[in-house]
mmCIF file with all atom_site columns, C-alpha atoms and ligand atoms in Angstrom:
data_model
loop_
_atom_site.group_PDB
_atom_site.id
_atom_site.type_symbol
_atom_site.label_atom_id
_atom_site.label_alt_id
_atom_site.label_comp_id
_atom_site.label_asym_id
_atom_site.label_entity_id
_atom_site.label_seq_id
_atom_site.pdbx_PDB_ins_code
_atom_site.Cartn_x
_atom_site.Cartn_y
_atom_site.Cartn_z
_atom_site.occupancy
_atom_site.B_iso_or_equiv
_atom_site.pdbx_formal_charge
_atom_site.auth_seq_id
_atom_site.auth_comp_id
_atom_site.auth_asym_id
_atom_site.auth_atom_id
_atom_site.pdbx_PDB_model_num
ATOM   1   C CA . MET A 1 1   ? 9.482  12.346  0.713   1.00 94.00 ? 1   MET A CA 1
ATOM   2   C CA . LEU A 1 2   ? 9.660  11.488  4.403   1.00 96.00 ? 2   LEU A CA 1
ATOM   3   C CA . GLN A 1 3   ? 12.921 11.642  6.342   1.00 98.00 ? 3   GLN A CA 1
ATOM   4   C CA . TRP A 1 4   ? 14.222 8.528   8.103   1.00 98.00 ? 4   TRP A CA 1
ATOM   5   C CA . LYS A 1 5   ? 12.533 8.952   11.459  1.00 98.00 ? 5   LYS A CA 1
ATOM   6   C CA . ASP A 1 6   ? 9.103  9.765   10.045  1.00 98.00 ? 6   ASP A CA 1
ATOM   7   C CA . LEU A 1 7   ? 9.383  6.933   7.536   1.00 98.00 ? 7   LEU A CA 1
ATOM   8   C CA . TYR A 1 8   ? 10.368 4.494   10.279  1.00 98.00 ? 8   TYR A CA 1
ATOM   9   C CA . ASP A 1 9   ? 7.495  5.704   12.477  1.00 98.00 ? 9   ASP A CA 1
ATOM   10  C CA . ASP A 1 10  ? 5.044  5.357   9.585   1.00 98.00 ? 10  ASP A CA 1
ATOM   11  C CA . CYS A 1 11  ? 6.123  1.749   9.053   1.00 98.00 ? 11  CYS A CA 1
ATOM   12  C CA . LEU A 1 12  ? 5.902  1.082   12.767  1.00 98.00 ? 12  LEU A CA 1
ATOM   13  C CA . SER A 1 13  ? 2.334  2.342   12.933  1.00 98.00 ? 13  SER A CA 1
ATOM   14  C CA . CYS A 1 14  ? 1.256  0.604   9.710   1.00 98.00 ? 14  CYS A CA 1
ATOM   15  C CA . TYR A 1 15  ? -1.474 -2.007  10.059  1.00 98.00 ? 15  TYR A CA 1
ATOM   16  C CA . LYS A 1 16  ? -2.817 -1.909  6.503   1.00 98.00 ? 16  LYS A CA 1
ATOM   17  C CA . CYS A 1 17  ? -2.437 -5.674  6.107   1.00 98.00 ? 17  CYS A CA 1
ATOM   18  C CA . ASP A 1 18  ? -3.366 -8.606  8.301   1.00 97.00 ? 18  ASP A CA 1
ATOM   19  C CA . ILE A 1 19  ? 0.303  -9.524  8.657   1.00 98.00 ? 19  ILE A CA 1
ATOM   20  C CA . GLY A 1 20  ? 0.827  -6.181  10.374  1.00 98.00 ? 20  GLY A CA 1
ATOM   21  C CA . ASN A 1 21  ? -1.435 -7.339  13.193  1.00 97.00 ? 21  ASN A CA 1
ATOM   22  C CA . LYS A 1 22  ? 0.407  -10.635 13.507  1.00 97.00 ? 22  LYS A CA 1
ATOM   23  C CA . ARG A 1 23  ? 3.988  -9.405  13.510  1.00 98.00 ? 23  ARG A CA 1
ATOM   24  C CA . ASN A 1 24  ? 6.332  -9.451  16.485  1.00 98.00 ? 24  ASN A CA 1
ATOM   25  C CA . ASN A 1 25  ? 8.508  -6.793  14.886  1.00 98.00 ? 25  ASN A CA 1
ATOM   26  C CA . MET A 1 26  ? 8.349  -4.536  11.893  1.00 98.00 ? 26  MET A CA 1
ATOM   27  C CA . VAL A 1 27  ? 11.567 -5.222  9.961   1.00 99.00 ? 27  VAL A CA 1
ATOM   28  C CA . PHE A 1 28  ? 12.640 -1.925  8.463   1.00 99.00 ? 28  PHE A CA 1
ATOM   29  C CA . GLY A 1 29  ? 16.163 -2.254  7.074   1.00 99.00 ? 29  GLY A CA 1
ATOM   30  C CA . ASP A 1 30  ? 19.789 -2.565  8.102   1.00 99.00 ? 30  ASP A CA 1
ATOM   31  C CA . GLY A 1 31  ? 23.256 -1.521  7.044   1.00 99.00 ? 31  GLY A CA 1
ATOM   32  C CA . ASN A 1 32  ? 24.666 1.791   5.911   1.00 98.00 ? 32  ASN A CA 1
ATOM   33  C CA . PRO A 1 33  ? 21.815 4.209   5.048   1.00 98.00 ? 33  PRO A CA 1
ATOM   34  C CA . LYS A 1 34  ? 24.275 6.159   2.880   1.00 98.00 ? 34  LYS A CA 1
ATOM   35  C CA . ALA A 1 35  ? 25.556 3.134   0.960   1.00 98.00 ? 35  ALA A CA 1
ATOM   36  C CA . LYS A 1 36  ? 25.819 3.148   -2.813  1.00 98.00 ? 36  LYS A CA 1
ATOM   37  C CA . LEU A 1 37  ? 24.727 -0.486  -2.898  1.00 98.00 ? 37  LEU A CA 1
ATOM   38  C CA . MET A 1 38  ? 21.281 -1.714  -1.844  1.00 99.00 ? 38  MET A CA 1
ATOM   39  C CA . PHE A 1 39  ? 19.957 -5.277  -1.579  1.00 99.00 ? 39  PHE A CA 1
ATOM   40  C CA . ILE A 1 40  ? 16.220 -5.893  -1.605  1.00 99.00 ? 40  ILE A CA 1
ATOM   41  C CA . GLY A 1 41  ? 14.678 -9.193  -0.522  1.00 99.00 ? 41  GLY A CA 1
ATOM   42  C CA . GLU A 1 42  ? 11.137 -10.425 -0.129  1.00 98.00 ? 42  GLU A CA 1
ATOM   43  C CA . ALA A 1 43  ? 9.882  -10.233 3.449   1.00 98.00 ? 43  ALA A CA 1
ATOM   44  C CA . PRO A 1 44  ? 11.073 -11.108 6.944   1.00 98.00 ? 44  PRO A CA 1
ATOM   45  C CA . GLY A 1 45  ? 11.177 -14.734 8.029   1.00 98.00 ? 45  GLY A CA 1
ATOM   46  C CA . ALA A 1 46  ? 10.715 -16.064 11.558  1.00 98.00 ? 46  ALA A CA 1
ATOM   47  C CA . ASP A 1 47  ? 14.176 -15.001 12.792  1.00 98.00 ? 47  ASP A CA 1
ATOM   48  C CA . GLU A 1 48  ? 13.857 -11.528 11.334  1.00 98.00 ? 48  GLU A CA 1
ATOM   49  C CA . ASP A 1 49  ? 10.371 -11.126 12.806  1.00 98.00 ? 49  ASP A CA 1
ATOM   50  C CA . ARG A 1 50  ? 11.707 -12.179 16.217  1.00 98.00 ? 50  ARG A CA 1
ATOM   51  C CA . ILE A 1 51  ? 14.751 -9.878  16.114  1.00 98.00 ? 51  ILE A CA 1
ATOM   52  C CA . GLY A 1 52  ? 13.516 -7.001  13.957  1.00 98.00 ? 52  GLY A CA 1
ATOM   53  C CA . VAL A 1 53  ? 16.492 -7.025  11.577  1.00 99.00 ? 53  VAL A CA 1
ATOM   54  C CA . PRO A 1 54  ? 16.450 -8.239  7.945   1.00 99.00 ? 54  PRO A CA 1
ATOM   55  C CA . PHE A 1 55  ? 18.483 -11.198 6.719   1.00 98.00 ? 55  PHE A CA 1
ATOM   56  C CA . VAL A 1 56  ? 19.689 -12.555 10.055  1.00 98.00 ? 56  VAL A CA 1
ATOM   57  C CA . GLY A 1 57  ? 18.351 -16.129 9.668   1.00 98.00 ? 57  GLY A CA 1
ATOM   58  C CA . LYS A 1 58  ? 20.062 -18.975 7.782   1.00 98.00 ? 58  LYS A CA 1
ATOM   59  C CA . ALA A 1 59  ? 19.549 -17.446 4.327   1.00 98.00 ? 59  ALA A CA 1
ATOM   60  C CA . GLY A 1 60  ? 20.677 -14.056 5.584   1.00 98.00 ? 60  GLY A CA 1
ATOM   61  C CA . GLN A 1 61  ? 23.797 -15.517 7.158   1.00 98.00 ? 61  GLN A CA 1
ATOM   62  C CA . LEU A 1 62  ? 24.668 -17.230 3.886   1.00 98.00 ? 62  LEU A CA 1
ATOM   63  C CA . LEU A 1 63  ? 24.338 -13.939 2.017   1.00 99.00 ? 63  LEU A CA 1
ATOM   64  C CA . THR A 1 64  ? 26.230 -11.948 4.657   1.00 99.00 ? 64  THR A CA 1
ATOM   65  C CA . LYS A 1 65  ? 29.124 -14.431 4.623   1.00 98.00 ? 65  LYS A CA 1
ATOM   66  C CA . ALA A 1 66  ? 29.317 -14.493 0.828   1.00 98.00 ? 66  ALA A CA 1
ATOM   67  C CA . LEU A 1 67  ? 29.412 -10.698 0.763   1.00 99.00 ? 67  LEU A CA 1
ATOM   68  C CA . ILE A 1 68  ? 32.096 -10.544 3.462   1.00 98.00 ? 68  ILE A CA 1
ATOM   69  C CA . ALA A 1 69  ? 34.187 -12.895 1.302   1.00 98.00 ? 69  ALA A CA 1
ATOM   70  C CA . LEU A 1 70  ? 33.838 -10.257 -1.431  1.00 98.00 ? 70  LEU A CA 1
ATOM   71  C CA . ASN A 1 71  ? 34.866 -7.536  0.974   1.00 98.00 ? 71  ASN A CA 1
ATOM   72  C CA . LEU A 1 72  ? 31.360 -6.084  1.121   1.00 98.00 ? 72  LEU A CA 1
ATOM   73  C CA . ASN A 1 73  ? 30.336 -5.395  4.694   1.00 98.00 ? 73  ASN A CA 1
ATOM   74  C CA . ARG A 1 74  ? 26.860 -4.543  5.904   1.00 98.00 ? 74  ARG A CA 1
ATOM   75  C CA . GLU A 1 75  ? 27.857 -1.726  8.244   1.00 98.00 ? 75  GLU A CA 1
ATOM   76  C CA . LYS A 1 76  ? 29.916 0.046   5.611   1.00 98.00 ? 76  LYS A CA 1
ATOM   77  C CA . ASP A 1 77  ? 29.126 -0.993  2.058   1.00 98.00 ? 77  ASP A CA 1
ATOM   78  C CA . TYR A 1 78  ? 25.437 -1.768  1.684   1.00 98.00 ? 78  TYR A CA 1
ATOM   79  C CA . TYR A 1 79  ? 21.923 -1.228  2.904   1.00 99.00 ? 79  TYR A CA 1
ATOM   80  C CA . ILE A 1 80  ? 19.524 -4.169  2.975   1.00 99.00 ? 80  ILE A CA 1
ATOM   81  C CA . CYS A 1 81  ? 15.756 -4.338  3.295   1.00 99.00 ? 81  CYS A CA 1
ATOM   82  C CA . ASN A 1 82  ? 12.702 -6.107  1.913   1.00 99.00 ? 82  ASN A CA 1
ATOM   83  C CA . ILE A 1 83  ? 9.664  -5.514  -0.258  1.00 98.00 ? 83  ILE A CA 1
ATOM   84  C CA . CYS A 1 84  ? 7.472  -6.191  2.814   1.00 98.00 ? 84  CYS A CA 1
ATOM   85  C CA . LYS A 1 85  ? 8.272  -5.024  6.323   1.00 98.00 ? 85  LYS A CA 1
ATOM   86  C CA . CYS A 1 86  ? 6.128  -7.647  8.058   1.00 98.00 ? 86  CYS A CA 1
ATOM   87  C CA . ARG A 1 87  ? 6.424  -11.430 8.065   1.00 98.00 ? 87  ARG A CA 1
ATOM   88  C CA . PRO A 1 88  ? 3.834  -13.297 6.004   1.00 98.00 ? 88  PRO A CA 1
ATOM   89  C CA . ASP A 1 89  ? 2.537  -16.278 7.991   1.00 95.00 ? 89  ASP A CA 1
ATOM   90  C CA . ASN A 1 90  ? 4.344  -19.578 7.353   1.00 91.00 ? 90  ASN A CA 1
ATOM   91  C CA . ASN A 1 91  ? 6.894  -17.708 5.231   1.00 88.00 ? 91  ASN A CA 1
ATOM   92  C CA . ARG A 1 92  ? 4.538  -17.636 2.262   1.00 98.00 ? 92  ARG A CA 1
ATOM   93  C CA . THR A 1 93  ? 5.224  -15.239 -0.588  1.00 98.00 ? 93  THR A CA 1
ATOM   94  C CA . PRO A 1 94  ? 3.597  -11.878 0.148   1.00 98.00 ? 94  PRO A CA 1
ATOM   95  C CA . CYS A 1 95  ? 0.387  -11.405 -1.808  1.00 98.00 ? 95  CYS A CA 1
ATOM   96  C CA . GLU A 1 96  ? 0.034  -8.583  -4.299  1.00 98.00 ? 96  GLU A CA 1
ATOM   97  C CA . GLU A 1 97  ? -1.937 -6.412  -1.891  1.00 98.00 ? 97  GLU A CA 1
ATOM   98  C CA . GLU A 1 98  ? 0.692  -6.776  0.860   1.00 98.00 ? 98  GLU A CA 1
ATOM   99  C CA . ALA A 1 99  ? 3.521  -5.929  -1.517  1.00 98.00 ? 99  ALA A CA 1
ATOM   100 C CA . LYS A 1 100 ? 1.645  -2.950  -2.958  1.00 98.00 ? 100 LYS A CA 1
ATOM   101 C CA . ASN A 1 101 ? 0.758  -1.605  0.498   1.00 98.00 ? 101 ASN A CA 1
ATOM   102 C CA . CYS A 1 102 ? 4.441  -1.728  1.437   1.00 98.00 ? 102 CYS A CA 1
ATOM   103 C CA . LEU A 1 103 ? 6.037  -0.471  -1.793  1.00 98.00 ? 103 LEU A CA 1
ATOM   104 C CA . PRO A 1 104 ? 5.702  3.254   -1.001  1.00 98.00 ? 104 PRO A CA 1
ATOM   105 C CA . TYR A 1 105 ? 7.861  2.678   2.100   1.00 98.00 ? 105 TYR A CA 1
ATOM   106 C CA . LEU A 1 106 ? 10.497 0.948   0.008   1.00 98.00 ? 106 LEU A CA 1
ATOM   107 C CA . ARG A 1 107 ? 10.425 3.724   -2.612  1.00 98.00 ? 107 ARG A CA 1
ATOM   108 C CA . ASN A 1 108 ? 10.986 6.222   0.173   1.00 98.00 ? 108 ASN A CA 1
ATOM   109 C CA . GLN A 1 109 ? 13.911 4.147   1.494   1.00 98.00 ? 109 GLN A CA 1
ATOM   110 C CA . VAL A 1 110 ? 15.459 4.075   -1.977  1.00 98.00 ? 110 VAL A CA 1
ATOM   111 C CA . ALA A 1 111 ? 14.991 7.842   -2.282  1.00 98.00 ? 111 ALA A CA 1
ATOM   112 C CA . LEU A 1 112 ? 16.752 8.385   1.049   1.00 98.00 ? 112 LEU A CA 1
ATOM   113 C CA . VAL A 1 113 ? 19.623 5.945   0.517   1.00 98.00 ? 113 VAL A CA 1
ATOM   114 C CA . LYS A 1 114 ? 20.169 7.061   -3.100  1.00 98.00 ? 114 LYS A CA 1
ATOM   115 C CA . PRO A 1 115 ? 22.049 3.886   -4.120  1.00 98.00 ? 115 PRO A CA 1
ATOM   116 C CA . ARG A 1 116 ? 23.803 3.605   -7.476  1.00 98.00 ? 116 ARG A CA 1
ATOM   117 C CA . ILE A 1 117 ? 23.303 -0.173  -7.496  1.00 98.00 ? 117 ILE A CA 1
ATOM   118 C CA . ILE A 1 118 ? 20.187 -2.151  -6.563  1.00 99.00 ? 118 ILE A CA 1
ATOM   119 C CA . VAL A 1 119 ? 20.286 -5.944  -6.263  1.00 99.00 ? 119 VAL A CA 1
ATOM   120 C CA . CYS A 1 120 ? 16.956 -7.800  -6.364  1.00 99.00 ? 120 CYS A CA 1
ATOM   121 C CA . LEU A 1 121 ? 17.165 -11.004 -4.322  1.00 99.00 ? 121 LEU A CA 1
ATOM   122 C CA . GLY A 1 122 ? 14.663 -13.480 -5.686  1.00 98.00 ? 122 GLY A CA 1
ATOM   123 C CA . ALA A 1 123 ? 11.471 -13.411 -7.702  1.00 98.00 ? 123 ALA A CA 1
ATOM   124 C CA . THR A 1 124 ? 9.385  -11.197 -5.409  1.00 98.00 ? 124 THR A CA 1
ATOM   125 C CA . ALA A 1 125 ? 11.899 -8.366  -5.345  1.00 98.00 ? 125 ALA A CA 1
ATOM   126 C CA . MET A 1 126 ? 12.397 -8.785  -9.084  1.00 98.00 ? 126 MET A CA 1
ATOM   127 C CA . LYS A 1 127 ? 8.652  -8.644  -9.805  1.00 98.00 ? 127 LYS A CA 1
ATOM   128 C CA . TYR A 1 128 ? 7.926  -5.483  -7.831  1.00 98.00 ? 128 TYR A CA 1
ATOM   129 C CA . ILE A 1 129 ? 11.086 -3.632  -8.828  1.00 98.00 ? 129 ILE A CA 1
ATOM   130 C CA . LEU A 1 130 ? 11.551 -4.654  -12.439 1.00 98.00 ? 130 LEU A CA 1
ATOM   131 C CA . GLY A 1 131 ? 8.179  -6.031  -13.482 1.00 97.00 ? 131 GLY A CA 1
ATOM   132 C CA . ASP A 1 132 ? 6.451  -9.273  -14.383 1.00 94.00 ? 132 ASP A CA 1
ATOM   133 C CA . GLN A 1 133 ? 8.303  -9.922  -17.630 1.00 97.00 ? 133 GLN A CA 1
ATOM   134 C CA . TRP A 1 134 ? 11.567 -10.882 -15.925 1.00 98.00 ? 134 TRP A CA 1
ATOM   135 C CA . LYS A 1 135 ? 12.551 -14.413 -14.914 1.00 98.00 ? 135 LYS A CA 1
ATOM   136 C CA . ILE A 1 136 ? 15.220 -15.197 -12.344 1.00 98.00 ? 136 ILE A CA 1
ATOM   137 C CA . THR A 1 137 ? 16.546 -18.331 -14.040 1.00 97.00 ? 137 THR A CA 1
ATOM   138 C CA . ARG A 1 138 ? 16.726 -16.625 -17.443 1.00 98.00 ? 138 ARG A CA 1
ATOM   139 C CA . ASP A 1 139 ? 17.741 -13.107 -16.455 1.00 98.00 ? 139 ASP A CA 1
ATOM   140 C CA . ARG A 1 140 ? 19.835 -13.461 -13.308 1.00 98.00 ? 140 ARG A CA 1
ATOM   141 C CA . GLY A 1 141 ? 23.153 -11.666 -13.568 1.00 98.00 ? 141 GLY A CA 1
ATOM   142 C CA . LYS A 1 142 ? 21.904 -9.173  -16.178 1.00 98.00 ? 142 LYS A CA 1
ATOM   143 C CA . TRP A 1 143 ? 22.299 -5.451  -15.577 1.00 98.00 ? 143 TRP A CA 1
ATOM   144 C CA . ILE A 1 144 ? 19.530 -2.982  -16.311 1.00 98.00 ? 144 ILE A CA 1
ATOM   145 C CA . GLU A 1 145 ? 20.003 0.796   -16.221 1.00 98.00 ? 145 GLU A CA 1
ATOM   146 C CA . ARG A 1 146 ? 16.827 2.472   -15.095 1.00 97.00 ? 146 ARG A CA 1
ATOM   147 C CA . LYS A 1 147 ? 16.137 5.922   -13.648 1.00 95.00 ? 147 LYS A CA 1
ATOM   148 C CA . GLY A 1 148 ? 19.818 6.387   -12.844 1.00 96.00 ? 148 GLY A CA 1
ATOM   149 C CA . PHE A 1 149 ? 20.157 3.051   -11.032 1.00 98.00 ? 149 PHE A CA 1
ATOM   150 C CA . TYR A 1 150 ? 22.129 0.011   -12.082 1.00 98.00 ? 150 TYR A CA 1
ATOM   151 C CA . ILE A 1 151 ? 19.800 -2.860  -11.218 1.00 98.00 ? 151 ILE A CA 1
ATOM   152 C CA . THR A 1 152 ? 20.588 -6.560  -11.238 1.00 98.00 ? 152 THR A CA 1
ATOM   153 C CA . LEU A 1 153 ? 18.813 -9.706  -10.075 1.00 98.00 ? 153 LEU A CA 1
ATOM   154 C CA . THR A 1 154 ? 19.898 -12.975 -8.597  1.00 98.00 ? 154 THR A CA 1
ATOM   155 C CA . PHE A 1 155 ? 18.524 -15.918 -6.654  1.00 98.00 ? 155 PHE A CA 1
ATOM   156 C CA . HIS A 1 156 ? 17.178 -15.397 -3.195  1.00 98.00 ? 156 HIS A CA 1
ATOM   157 C CA . PRO A 1 157 ? 19.747 -16.869 -0.746  1.00 98.00 ? 157 PRO A CA 1
ATOM   158 C CA . SER A 1 158 ? 17.071 -19.263 0.593   1.00 98.00 ? 158 SER A CA 1
ATOM   159 C CA . ALA A 1 159 ? 17.004 -20.844 -2.894  1.00 98.00 ? 159 ALA A CA 1
ATOM   160 C CA . ILE A 1 160 ? 20.714 -21.611 -2.469  1.00 98.00 ? 160 ILE A CA 1
ATOM   161 C CA . LEU A 1 161 ? 19.975 -23.354 0.829   1.00 98.00 ? 161 LEU A CA 1
ATOM   162 C CA . ARG A 1 162 ? 17.405 -25.524 -0.954  1.00 98.00 ? 162 ARG A CA 1
ATOM   163 C CA . ASP A 1 163 ? 19.330 -26.195 -4.154  1.00 98.00 ? 163 ASP A CA 1
ATOM   164 C CA . ASP A 1 164 ? 23.094 -26.489 -4.076  1.00 97.00 ? 164 ASP A CA 1
ATOM   165 C CA . SER A 1 165 ? 23.351 -26.393 -7.868  1.00 98.00 ? 165 SER A CA 1
ATOM   166 C CA . LYS A 1 166 ? 22.459 -22.673 -7.824  1.00 98.00 ? 166 LYS A CA 1
ATOM   167 C CA . LYS A 1 167 ? 25.413 -21.814 -5.612  1.00 98.00 ? 167 LYS A CA 1
ATOM   168 C CA . ARG A 1 168 ? 27.937 -21.267 -8.390  1.00 98.00 ? 168 ARG A CA 1
ATOM   169 C CA . LEU A 1 169 ? 25.633 -18.933 -10.336 1.00 98.00 ? 169 LEU A CA 1
ATOM   170 C CA . PHE A 1 170 ? 24.726 -17.015 -7.187  1.00 98.00 ? 170 PHE A CA 1
ATOM   171 C CA . TRP A 1 171 ? 28.417 -16.553 -6.454  1.00 98.00 ? 171 TRP A CA 1
ATOM   172 C CA . GLU A 1 172 ? 29.062 -15.348 -10.014 1.00 98.00 ? 172 GLU A CA 1
ATOM   173 C CA . ASP A 1 173 ? 26.230 -12.834 -9.680  1.00 99.00 ? 173 ASP A CA 1
ATOM   174 C CA . LEU A 1 174 ? 27.607 -11.520 -6.405  1.00 99.00 ? 174 LEU A CA 1
ATOM   175 C CA . LYS A 1 175 ? 31.057 -11.214 -7.957  1.00 98.00 ? 175 LYS A CA 1
ATOM   176 C CA . SER A 1 176 ? 29.494 -9.194  -10.751 1.00 98.00 ? 176 SER A CA 1
ATOM   177 C CA . VAL A 1 177 ? 27.931 -6.920  -8.104  1.00 99.00 ? 177 VAL A CA 1
ATOM   178 C CA . GLN A 1 178 ? 31.351 -6.516  -6.492  1.00 98.00 ? 178 GLN A CA 1
ATOM   179 C CA . ARG A 1 179 ? 32.900 -5.600  -9.852  1.00 98.00 ? 179 ARG A CA 1
ATOM   180 C CA . LYS A 1 180 ? 30.198 -3.011  -10.575 1.00 98.00 ? 180 LYS A CA 1
ATOM   181 C CA . TYR A 1 181 ? 30.600 -1.618  -7.059  1.00 98.00 ? 181 TYR A CA 1
ATOM   182 C CA . ASN A 1 182 ? 34.349 -1.288  -7.428  1.00 98.00 ? 182 ASN A CA 1
ATOM   183 C CA . GLU A 1 183 ? 33.895 0.249   -10.857 1.00 98.00 ? 183 GLU A CA 1
ATOM   184 C CA . ILE A 1 184 ? 31.334 2.952   -10.095 1.00 95.00 ? 184 ILE A CA 1
ATOM   185 C CA . CYS A 1 185 ? 31.190 3.522   -6.329  1.00 92.00 ? 185 CYS A CA 1
HETATM 186 N N1 . URA B 2 .   ? 14.158 -13.519 3.418   1.00 75.92 ? 1   URA B N1 1
HETATM 187 C C1 . URA B 2 .   ? 13.954 -12.274 2.971   1.00 75.92 ? 1   URA B C1 1
HETATM 188 O O1 . URA B 2 .   ? 13.568 -12.068 1.833   1.00 75.92 ? 1   URA B O1 1
HETATM 189 N N2 . URA B 2 .   ? 14.202 -11.280 3.799   1.00 75.92 ? 1   URA B N2 1
HETATM 190 C C2 . URA B 2 .   ? 14.646 -11.429 5.027   1.00 75.92 ? 1   URA B C2 1
HETATM 191 O O2 . URA B 2 .   ? 14.851 -10.441 5.712   1.00 75.92 ? 1   URA B O2 1
HETATM 192 C C3 . URA B 2 .   ? 14.859 -12.747 5.470   1.00 75.92 ? 1   URA B C3 1
HETATM 193 C C4 . URA B 2 .   ? 14.623 -13.787 4.650   1.00 75.92 ? 1   URA B C4 1
#
């Protein structure tokens, strides 16, 4: 297992995929690296690629605000990162090869943070963390205990921006995360 600096440097010098050659910034992760709560999204969007920080665009702001309302703050309570560290062109879903090239970095991040709770944001995070058999609309809000982690899944915040009817369920899922956090962390 690499320590933070070596892991960061490895990501920075990674050009395994085409999107690595096209990025403006590698988007590593943000928040408290010792947090007991970890959120995992899909891949950086345009704002994240420009700034180099995950979840700072519209979807990220929505998530950050919702979590602040639940008294969960990025600097203190959680760490947040993505399946892929580089932005796929036109915000497409990362392809299997891109996700698989990047997963060892994520596994190393998880090993370093040692969270008790992992929240998968959206279908891509769900697929590569939990597997193909899960479905966001059917399984969101469920809790799975695996390898010592409590894992749950919910909509990606960009889905909430597109479809207002998902807002209530998203909020319920985040409240469930808050309850679990208060219970075990
Ligand atoms: N969407 C993601 O999945 N991650 C980000 O960092 C930004 C938008």
